[in-house]
Amino acid sequence: TGQPKTVCTVLLALRILYYLGARRIFLVGVDFRMSFGKGYAFEQDRTKEAVESNNNQFSIVNKWLCEMEAKGVFKRFGLEIYNCYQFSGLRAFPFVPFSEALEVVTEGVEEFPDLSGWYEK
């Protein structure tokens, strides 16, 4: 294809969510950038080279997703994707504050659902 090669779990995650029927996806914690000394949200040492490699992969995938979003690829499949991290390195999708995303995904969900008779036939 002439495109750089990369491995990125975000691509797989979006595909799986689509296959499972999700048509509106809110990305949470997708920072798409790594710095030396603070690579992940959990303890894991990464070399300078590993950090640079990850940032390069993030750049490649960001470019692809920006191009796909600009060409309406996701919209064509009825898929809406939003990023809940304003300072993310992933710039392909519009920013939506987490509080707003939470309101959208919980709309119509009872705070205390009535489960009486749940196991009765």
mmCIF file with all atom_site columns, C-alpha atoms in Angstrom:
data_model
loop_
_atom_site.group_PDB
_atom_site.id
_atom_site.type_symbol
_atom_site.label_atom_id
_atom_site.label_alt_id
_atom_site.label_comp_id
_atom_site.label_asym_id
_atom_site.label_entity_id
_atom_site.label_seq_id
_atom_site.pdbx_PDB_ins_code
_atom_site.Cartn_x
_atom_site.Cartn_y
_atom_site.Cartn_z
_atom_site.occupancy
_atom_site.B_iso_or_equiv
_atom_site.pdbx_formal_charge
_atom_site.auth_seq_id
_atom_site.auth_comp_id
_atom_site.auth_asym_id
_atom_site.auth_atom_id
_atom_site.pdbx_PDB_model_num
ATOM 1   C CA . THR A 1 1   ? 0.000   0.000   0.000  1.00 0.00 ? 1   THR A CA 1
ATOM 2   C CA . GLY A 1 2   ? 2.987   2.272   0.380  1.00 0.00 ? 2   GLY A CA 1
ATOM 3   C CA . GLN A 1 3   ? 1.865   3.062   3.922  1.00 0.00 ? 3   GLN A CA 1
ATOM 4   C CA . PRO A 1 4   ? 4.206   2.648   6.898  1.00 0.00 ? 4   PRO A CA 1
ATOM 5   C CA . LYS A 1 5   ? 3.731   -0.498  8.942  1.00 0.00 ? 5   LYS A CA 1
ATOM 6   C CA . THR A 1 6   ? 2.485   -0.250  12.492 1.00 0.00 ? 6   THR A CA 1
ATOM 7   C CA . VAL A 1 7   ? 0.757   -2.166  15.232 1.00 0.00 ? 7   VAL A CA 1
ATOM 8   C CA . CYS A 1 8   ? -1.774  -0.255  17.301 1.00 0.00 ? 8   CYS A CA 1
ATOM 9   C CA . THR A 1 9   ? -4.458  -1.706  19.546 1.00 0.00 ? 9   THR A CA 1
ATOM 10  C CA . VAL A 1 10  ? -6.681  1.360   19.050 1.00 0.00 ? 10  VAL A CA 1
ATOM 11  C CA . LEU A 1 11  ? -7.386  0.252   15.480 1.00 0.00 ? 11  LEU A CA 1
ATOM 12  C CA . LEU A 1 12  ? -8.383  -3.211  16.646 1.00 0.00 ? 12  LEU A CA 1
ATOM 13  C CA . ALA A 1 13  ? -10.452 -1.791  19.512 1.00 0.00 ? 13  ALA A CA 1
ATOM 14  C CA . LEU A 1 14  ? -12.452 0.434   17.153 1.00 0.00 ? 14  LEU A CA 1
ATOM 15  C CA . ARG A 1 15  ? -13.117 -2.490  14.834 1.00 0.00 ? 15  ARG A CA 1
ATOM 16  C CA . ILE A 1 16  ? -14.208 -4.795  17.655 1.00 0.00 ? 16  ILE A CA 1
ATOM 17  C CA . LEU A 1 17  ? -16.529 -2.139  19.089 1.00 0.00 ? 17  LEU A CA 1
ATOM 18  C CA . TYR A 1 18  ? -18.057 -1.682  15.635 1.00 0.00 ? 18  TYR A CA 1
ATOM 19  C CA . TYR A 1 19  ? -18.557 -5.445  15.241 1.00 0.00 ? 19  TYR A CA 1
ATOM 20  C CA . LEU A 1 20  ? -20.202 -5.531  18.668 1.00 0.00 ? 20  LEU A CA 1
ATOM 21  C CA . GLY A 1 21  ? -22.713 -2.930  17.520 1.00 0.00 ? 21  GLY A CA 1
ATOM 22  C CA . ALA A 1 22  ? -21.297 0.289   18.975 1.00 0.00 ? 22  ALA A CA 1
ATOM 23  C CA . ARG A 1 23  ? -22.068 3.226   16.719 1.00 0.00 ? 23  ARG A CA 1
ATOM 24  C CA . ARG A 1 24  ? -21.030 6.010   19.074 1.00 0.00 ? 24  ARG A CA 1
ATOM 25  C CA . ILE A 1 25  ? -17.643 5.648   20.752 1.00 0.00 ? 25  ILE A CA 1
ATOM 26  C CA . PHE A 1 26  ? -16.155 7.930   23.391 1.00 0.00 ? 26  PHE A CA 1
ATOM 27  C CA . LEU A 1 27  ? -12.404 7.451   23.764 1.00 0.00 ? 27  LEU A CA 1
ATOM 28  C CA . VAL A 1 28  ? -11.193 7.782   27.355 1.00 0.00 ? 28  VAL A CA 1
ATOM 29  C CA . GLY A 1 29  ? -7.507  7.920   28.293 1.00 0.00 ? 29  GLY A CA 1
ATOM 30  C CA . VAL A 1 30  ? -6.251  7.840   24.706 1.00 0.00 ? 30  VAL A CA 1
ATOM 31  C CA . ASP A 1 31  ? -3.343  10.222  25.087 1.00 0.00 ? 31  ASP A CA 1
ATOM 32  C CA . PHE A 1 32  ? -1.339  9.052   22.045 1.00 0.00 ? 32  PHE A CA 1
ATOM 33  C CA . ARG A 1 33  ? 1.915   10.359  23.431 1.00 0.00 ? 33  ARG A CA 1
ATOM 34  C CA . MET A 1 34  ? 4.568   8.944   25.673 1.00 0.00 ? 34  MET A CA 1
ATOM 35  C CA . SER A 1 35  ? 7.433   10.580  27.499 1.00 0.00 ? 35  SER A CA 1
ATOM 36  C CA . PHE A 1 36  ? 10.570  9.036   28.904 1.00 0.00 ? 36  PHE A CA 1
ATOM 37  C CA . GLY A 1 37  ? 10.170  8.291   32.598 1.00 0.00 ? 37  GLY A CA 1
ATOM 38  C CA . LYS A 1 38  ? 6.368   8.306   32.424 1.00 0.00 ? 38  LYS A CA 1
ATOM 39  C CA . GLY A 1 39  ? 5.475   5.866   29.704 1.00 0.00 ? 39  GLY A CA 1
ATOM 40  C CA . TYR A 1 40  ? 2.233   4.359   30.917 1.00 0.00 ? 40  TYR A CA 1
ATOM 41  C CA . ALA A 1 41  ? -0.375  4.918   33.617 1.00 0.00 ? 41  ALA A CA 1
ATOM 42  C CA . PHE A 1 42  ? 1.129   1.903   35.400 1.00 0.00 ? 42  PHE A CA 1
ATOM 43  C CA . GLU A 1 43  ? 4.681   1.046   36.410 1.00 0.00 ? 43  GLU A CA 1
ATOM 44  C CA . GLN A 1 44  ? 6.622   -0.137  33.374 1.00 0.00 ? 44  GLN A CA 1
ATOM 45  C CA . ASP A 1 45  ? 10.126  0.914   32.410 1.00 0.00 ? 45  ASP A CA 1
ATOM 46  C CA . ARG A 1 46  ? 10.569  1.906   28.762 1.00 0.00 ? 46  ARG A CA 1
ATOM 47  C CA . THR A 1 47  ? 13.828  2.787   27.084 1.00 0.00 ? 47  THR A CA 1
ATOM 48  C CA . LYS A 1 48  ? 14.270  6.067   25.247 1.00 0.00 ? 48  LYS A CA 1
ATOM 49  C CA . GLU A 1 49  ? 14.180  4.125   21.978 1.00 0.00 ? 49  GLU A CA 1
ATOM 50  C CA . ALA A 1 50  ? 10.925  2.376   22.934 1.00 0.00 ? 50  ALA A CA 1
ATOM 51  C CA . VAL A 1 51  ? 9.314   5.726   23.786 1.00 0.00 ? 51  VAL A CA 1
ATOM 52  C CA . GLU A 1 52  ? 10.456  7.183   20.447 1.00 0.00 ? 52  GLU A CA 1
ATOM 53  C CA . SER A 1 53  ? 9.134   4.117   18.613 1.00 0.00 ? 53  SER A CA 1
ATOM 54  C CA . ASN A 1 54  ? 5.751   4.344   20.335 1.00 0.00 ? 54  ASN A CA 1
ATOM 55  C CA . ASN A 1 55  ? 5.474   8.056   19.566 1.00 0.00 ? 55  ASN A CA 1
ATOM 56  C CA . ASN A 1 56  ? 6.304   7.319   15.929 1.00 0.00 ? 56  ASN A CA 1
ATOM 57  C CA . GLN A 1 57  ? 3.537   4.688   15.822 1.00 0.00 ? 57  GLN A CA 1
ATOM 58  C CA . PHE A 1 58  ? 1.097   7.131   17.424 1.00 0.00 ? 58  PHE A CA 1
ATOM 59  C CA . SER A 1 59  ? 1.986   9.685   14.752 1.00 0.00 ? 59  SER A CA 1
ATOM 60  C CA . ILE A 1 60  ? 1.350   7.178   11.945 1.00 0.00 ? 60  ILE A CA 1
ATOM 61  C CA . VAL A 1 61  ? -2.007  6.060   13.340 1.00 0.00 ? 61  VAL A CA 1
ATOM 62  C CA . ASN A 1 62  ? -3.059  9.650   14.088 1.00 0.00 ? 62  ASN A CA 1
ATOM 63  C CA . LYS A 1 63  ? -2.379  10.544  10.455 1.00 0.00 ? 63  LYS A CA 1
ATOM 64  C CA . TRP A 1 64  ? -4.412  7.576   9.184  1.00 0.00 ? 64  TRP A CA 1
ATOM 65  C CA . LEU A 1 65  ? -7.353  8.276   11.482 1.00 0.00 ? 65  LEU A CA 1
ATOM 66  C CA . CYS A 1 66  ? -7.312  11.996  10.606 1.00 0.00 ? 66  CYS A CA 1
ATOM 67  C CA . GLU A 1 67  ? -7.418  11.110  6.907  1.00 0.00 ? 67  GLU A CA 1
ATOM 68  C CA . MET A 1 68  ? -10.209 8.579   7.435  1.00 0.00 ? 68  MET A CA 1
ATOM 69  C CA . GLU A 1 69  ? -12.263 11.036  9.485  1.00 0.00 ? 69  GLU A CA 1
ATOM 70  C CA . ALA A 1 70  ? -11.734 13.810  6.914  1.00 0.00 ? 70  ALA A CA 1
ATOM 71  C CA . LYS A 1 71  ? -12.884 11.488  4.103  1.00 0.00 ? 71  LYS A CA 1
ATOM 72  C CA . GLY A 1 72  ? -16.002 10.492  6.035  1.00 0.00 ? 72  GLY A CA 1
ATOM 73  C CA . VAL A 1 73  ? -15.049 6.827   6.324  1.00 0.00 ? 73  VAL A CA 1
ATOM 74  C CA . PHE A 1 74  ? -16.488 6.395   9.810  1.00 0.00 ? 74  PHE A CA 1
ATOM 75  C CA . LYS A 1 75  ? -19.614 8.405   8.982  1.00 0.00 ? 75  LYS A CA 1
ATOM 76  C CA . ARG A 1 76  ? -20.252 6.175   5.949  1.00 0.00 ? 76  ARG A CA 1
ATOM 77  C CA . PHE A 1 77  ? -20.527 3.237   8.328  1.00 0.00 ? 77  PHE A CA 1
ATOM 78  C CA . GLY A 1 78  ? -22.705 5.145   10.789 1.00 0.00 ? 78  GLY A CA 1
ATOM 79  C CA . LEU A 1 79  ? -19.892 5.418   13.307 1.00 0.00 ? 79  LEU A CA 1
ATOM 80  C CA . GLU A 1 80  ? -19.334 8.466   15.518 1.00 0.00 ? 80  GLU A CA 1
ATOM 81  C CA . ILE A 1 81  ? -16.083 8.706   17.471 1.00 0.00 ? 81  ILE A CA 1
ATOM 82  C CA . TYR A 1 82  ? -15.237 11.321  20.093 1.00 0.00 ? 82  TYR A CA 1
ATOM 83  C CA . ASN A 1 83  ? -12.159 11.860  22.230 1.00 0.00 ? 83  ASN A CA 1
ATOM 84  C CA . CYS A 1 84  ? -12.670 12.711  25.905 1.00 0.00 ? 84  CYS A CA 1
ATOM 85  C CA . TYR A 1 85  ? -9.061  13.819  26.421 1.00 0.00 ? 85  TYR A CA 1
ATOM 86  C CA . GLN A 1 86  ? -8.640  17.409  25.282 1.00 0.00 ? 86  GLN A CA 1
ATOM 87  C CA . PHE A 1 87  ? -4.827  17.283  25.225 1.00 0.00 ? 87  PHE A CA 1
ATOM 88  C CA . SER A 1 88  ? -4.562  13.969  23.395 1.00 0.00 ? 88  SER A CA 1
ATOM 89  C CA . GLY A 1 89  ? -2.038  13.499  20.641 1.00 0.00 ? 89  GLY A CA 1
ATOM 90  C CA . LEU A 1 90  ? -4.865  11.824  18.712 1.00 0.00 ? 90  LEU A CA 1
ATOM 91  C CA . ARG A 1 91  ? -6.410  14.761  16.861 1.00 0.00 ? 91  ARG A CA 1
ATOM 92  C CA . ALA A 1 92  ? -8.707  12.880  14.454 1.00 0.00 ? 92  ALA A CA 1
ATOM 93  C CA . PHE A 1 93  ? -11.896 13.072  16.489 1.00 0.00 ? 93  PHE A CA 1
ATOM 94  C CA . PRO A 1 94  ? -13.785 15.925  18.100 1.00 0.00 ? 94  PRO A CA 1
ATOM 95  C CA . PHE A 1 95  ? -13.262 16.561  21.794 1.00 0.00 ? 95  PHE A CA 1
ATOM 96  C CA . VAL A 1 96  ? -16.194 15.937  24.138 1.00 0.00 ? 96  VAL A CA 1
ATOM 97  C CA . PRO A 1 97  ? -15.741 16.439  27.895 1.00 0.00 ? 97  PRO A CA 1
ATOM 98  C CA . PHE A 1 98  ? -16.032 13.209  29.856 1.00 0.00 ? 98  PHE A CA 1
ATOM 99  C CA . SER A 1 99  ? -18.965 14.612  31.846 1.00 0.00 ? 99  SER A CA 1
ATOM 100 C CA . GLU A 1 100 ? -20.925 15.157  28.609 1.00 0.00 ? 100 GLU A CA 1
ATOM 101 C CA . ALA A 1 101 ? -20.036 11.697  27.318 1.00 0.00 ? 101 ALA A CA 1
ATOM 102 C CA . LEU A 1 102 ? -21.233 10.208  30.586 1.00 0.00 ? 102 LEU A CA 1
ATOM 103 C CA . GLU A 1 103 ? -24.553 12.021  30.240 1.00 0.00 ? 103 GLU A CA 1
ATOM 104 C CA . VAL A 1 104 ? -25.011 10.702  26.700 1.00 0.00 ? 104 VAL A CA 1
ATOM 105 C CA . VAL A 1 105 ? -24.217 7.075   27.505 1.00 0.00 ? 105 VAL A CA 1
ATOM 106 C CA . THR A 1 106 ? -26.375 6.993   30.636 1.00 0.00 ? 106 THR A CA 1
ATOM 107 C CA . GLU A 1 107 ? -29.387 8.729   29.089 1.00 0.00 ? 107 GLU A CA 1
ATOM 108 C CA . GLY A 1 108 ? -32.458 6.598   29.675 1.00 0.00 ? 108 GLY A CA 1
ATOM 109 C CA . VAL A 1 109 ? -30.711 4.333   32.173 1.00 0.00 ? 109 VAL A CA 1
ATOM 110 C CA . GLU A 1 110 ? -32.485 4.164   35.495 1.00 0.00 ? 110 GLU A CA 1
ATOM 111 C CA . GLU A 1 111 ? -30.308 5.099   38.447 1.00 0.00 ? 111 GLU A CA 1
ATOM 112 C CA . PHE A 1 112 ? -31.912 2.329   40.510 1.00 0.00 ? 112 PHE A CA 1
ATOM 113 C CA . PRO A 1 113 ? -33.435 -0.217  38.126 1.00 0.00 ? 113 PRO A CA 1
ATOM 114 C CA . ASP A 1 114 ? -36.406 -2.288  39.290 1.00 0.00 ? 114 ASP A CA 1
ATOM 115 C CA . LEU A 1 115 ? -35.143 -5.867  39.338 1.00 0.00 ? 115 LEU A CA 1
ATOM 116 C CA . SER A 1 116 ? -38.079 -7.378  41.182 1.00 0.00 ? 116 SER A CA 1
ATOM 117 C CA . GLY A 1 117 ? -39.211 -10.571 39.482 1.00 0.00 ? 117 GLY A CA 1
ATOM 118 C CA . TRP A 1 118 ? -35.958 -10.735 37.509 1.00 0.00 ? 118 TRP A CA 1
ATOM 119 C CA . TYR A 1 119 ? -35.684 -14.542 37.860 1.00 0.00 ? 119 TYR A CA 1
ATOM 120 C CA . GLU A 1 120 ? -39.380 -15.373 37.588 1.00 0.00 ? 120 GLU A CA 1
ATOM 121 C CA . LYS A 1 121 ? -40.751 -16.997 34.454 1.00 0.00 ? 121 LYS A CA 1
#
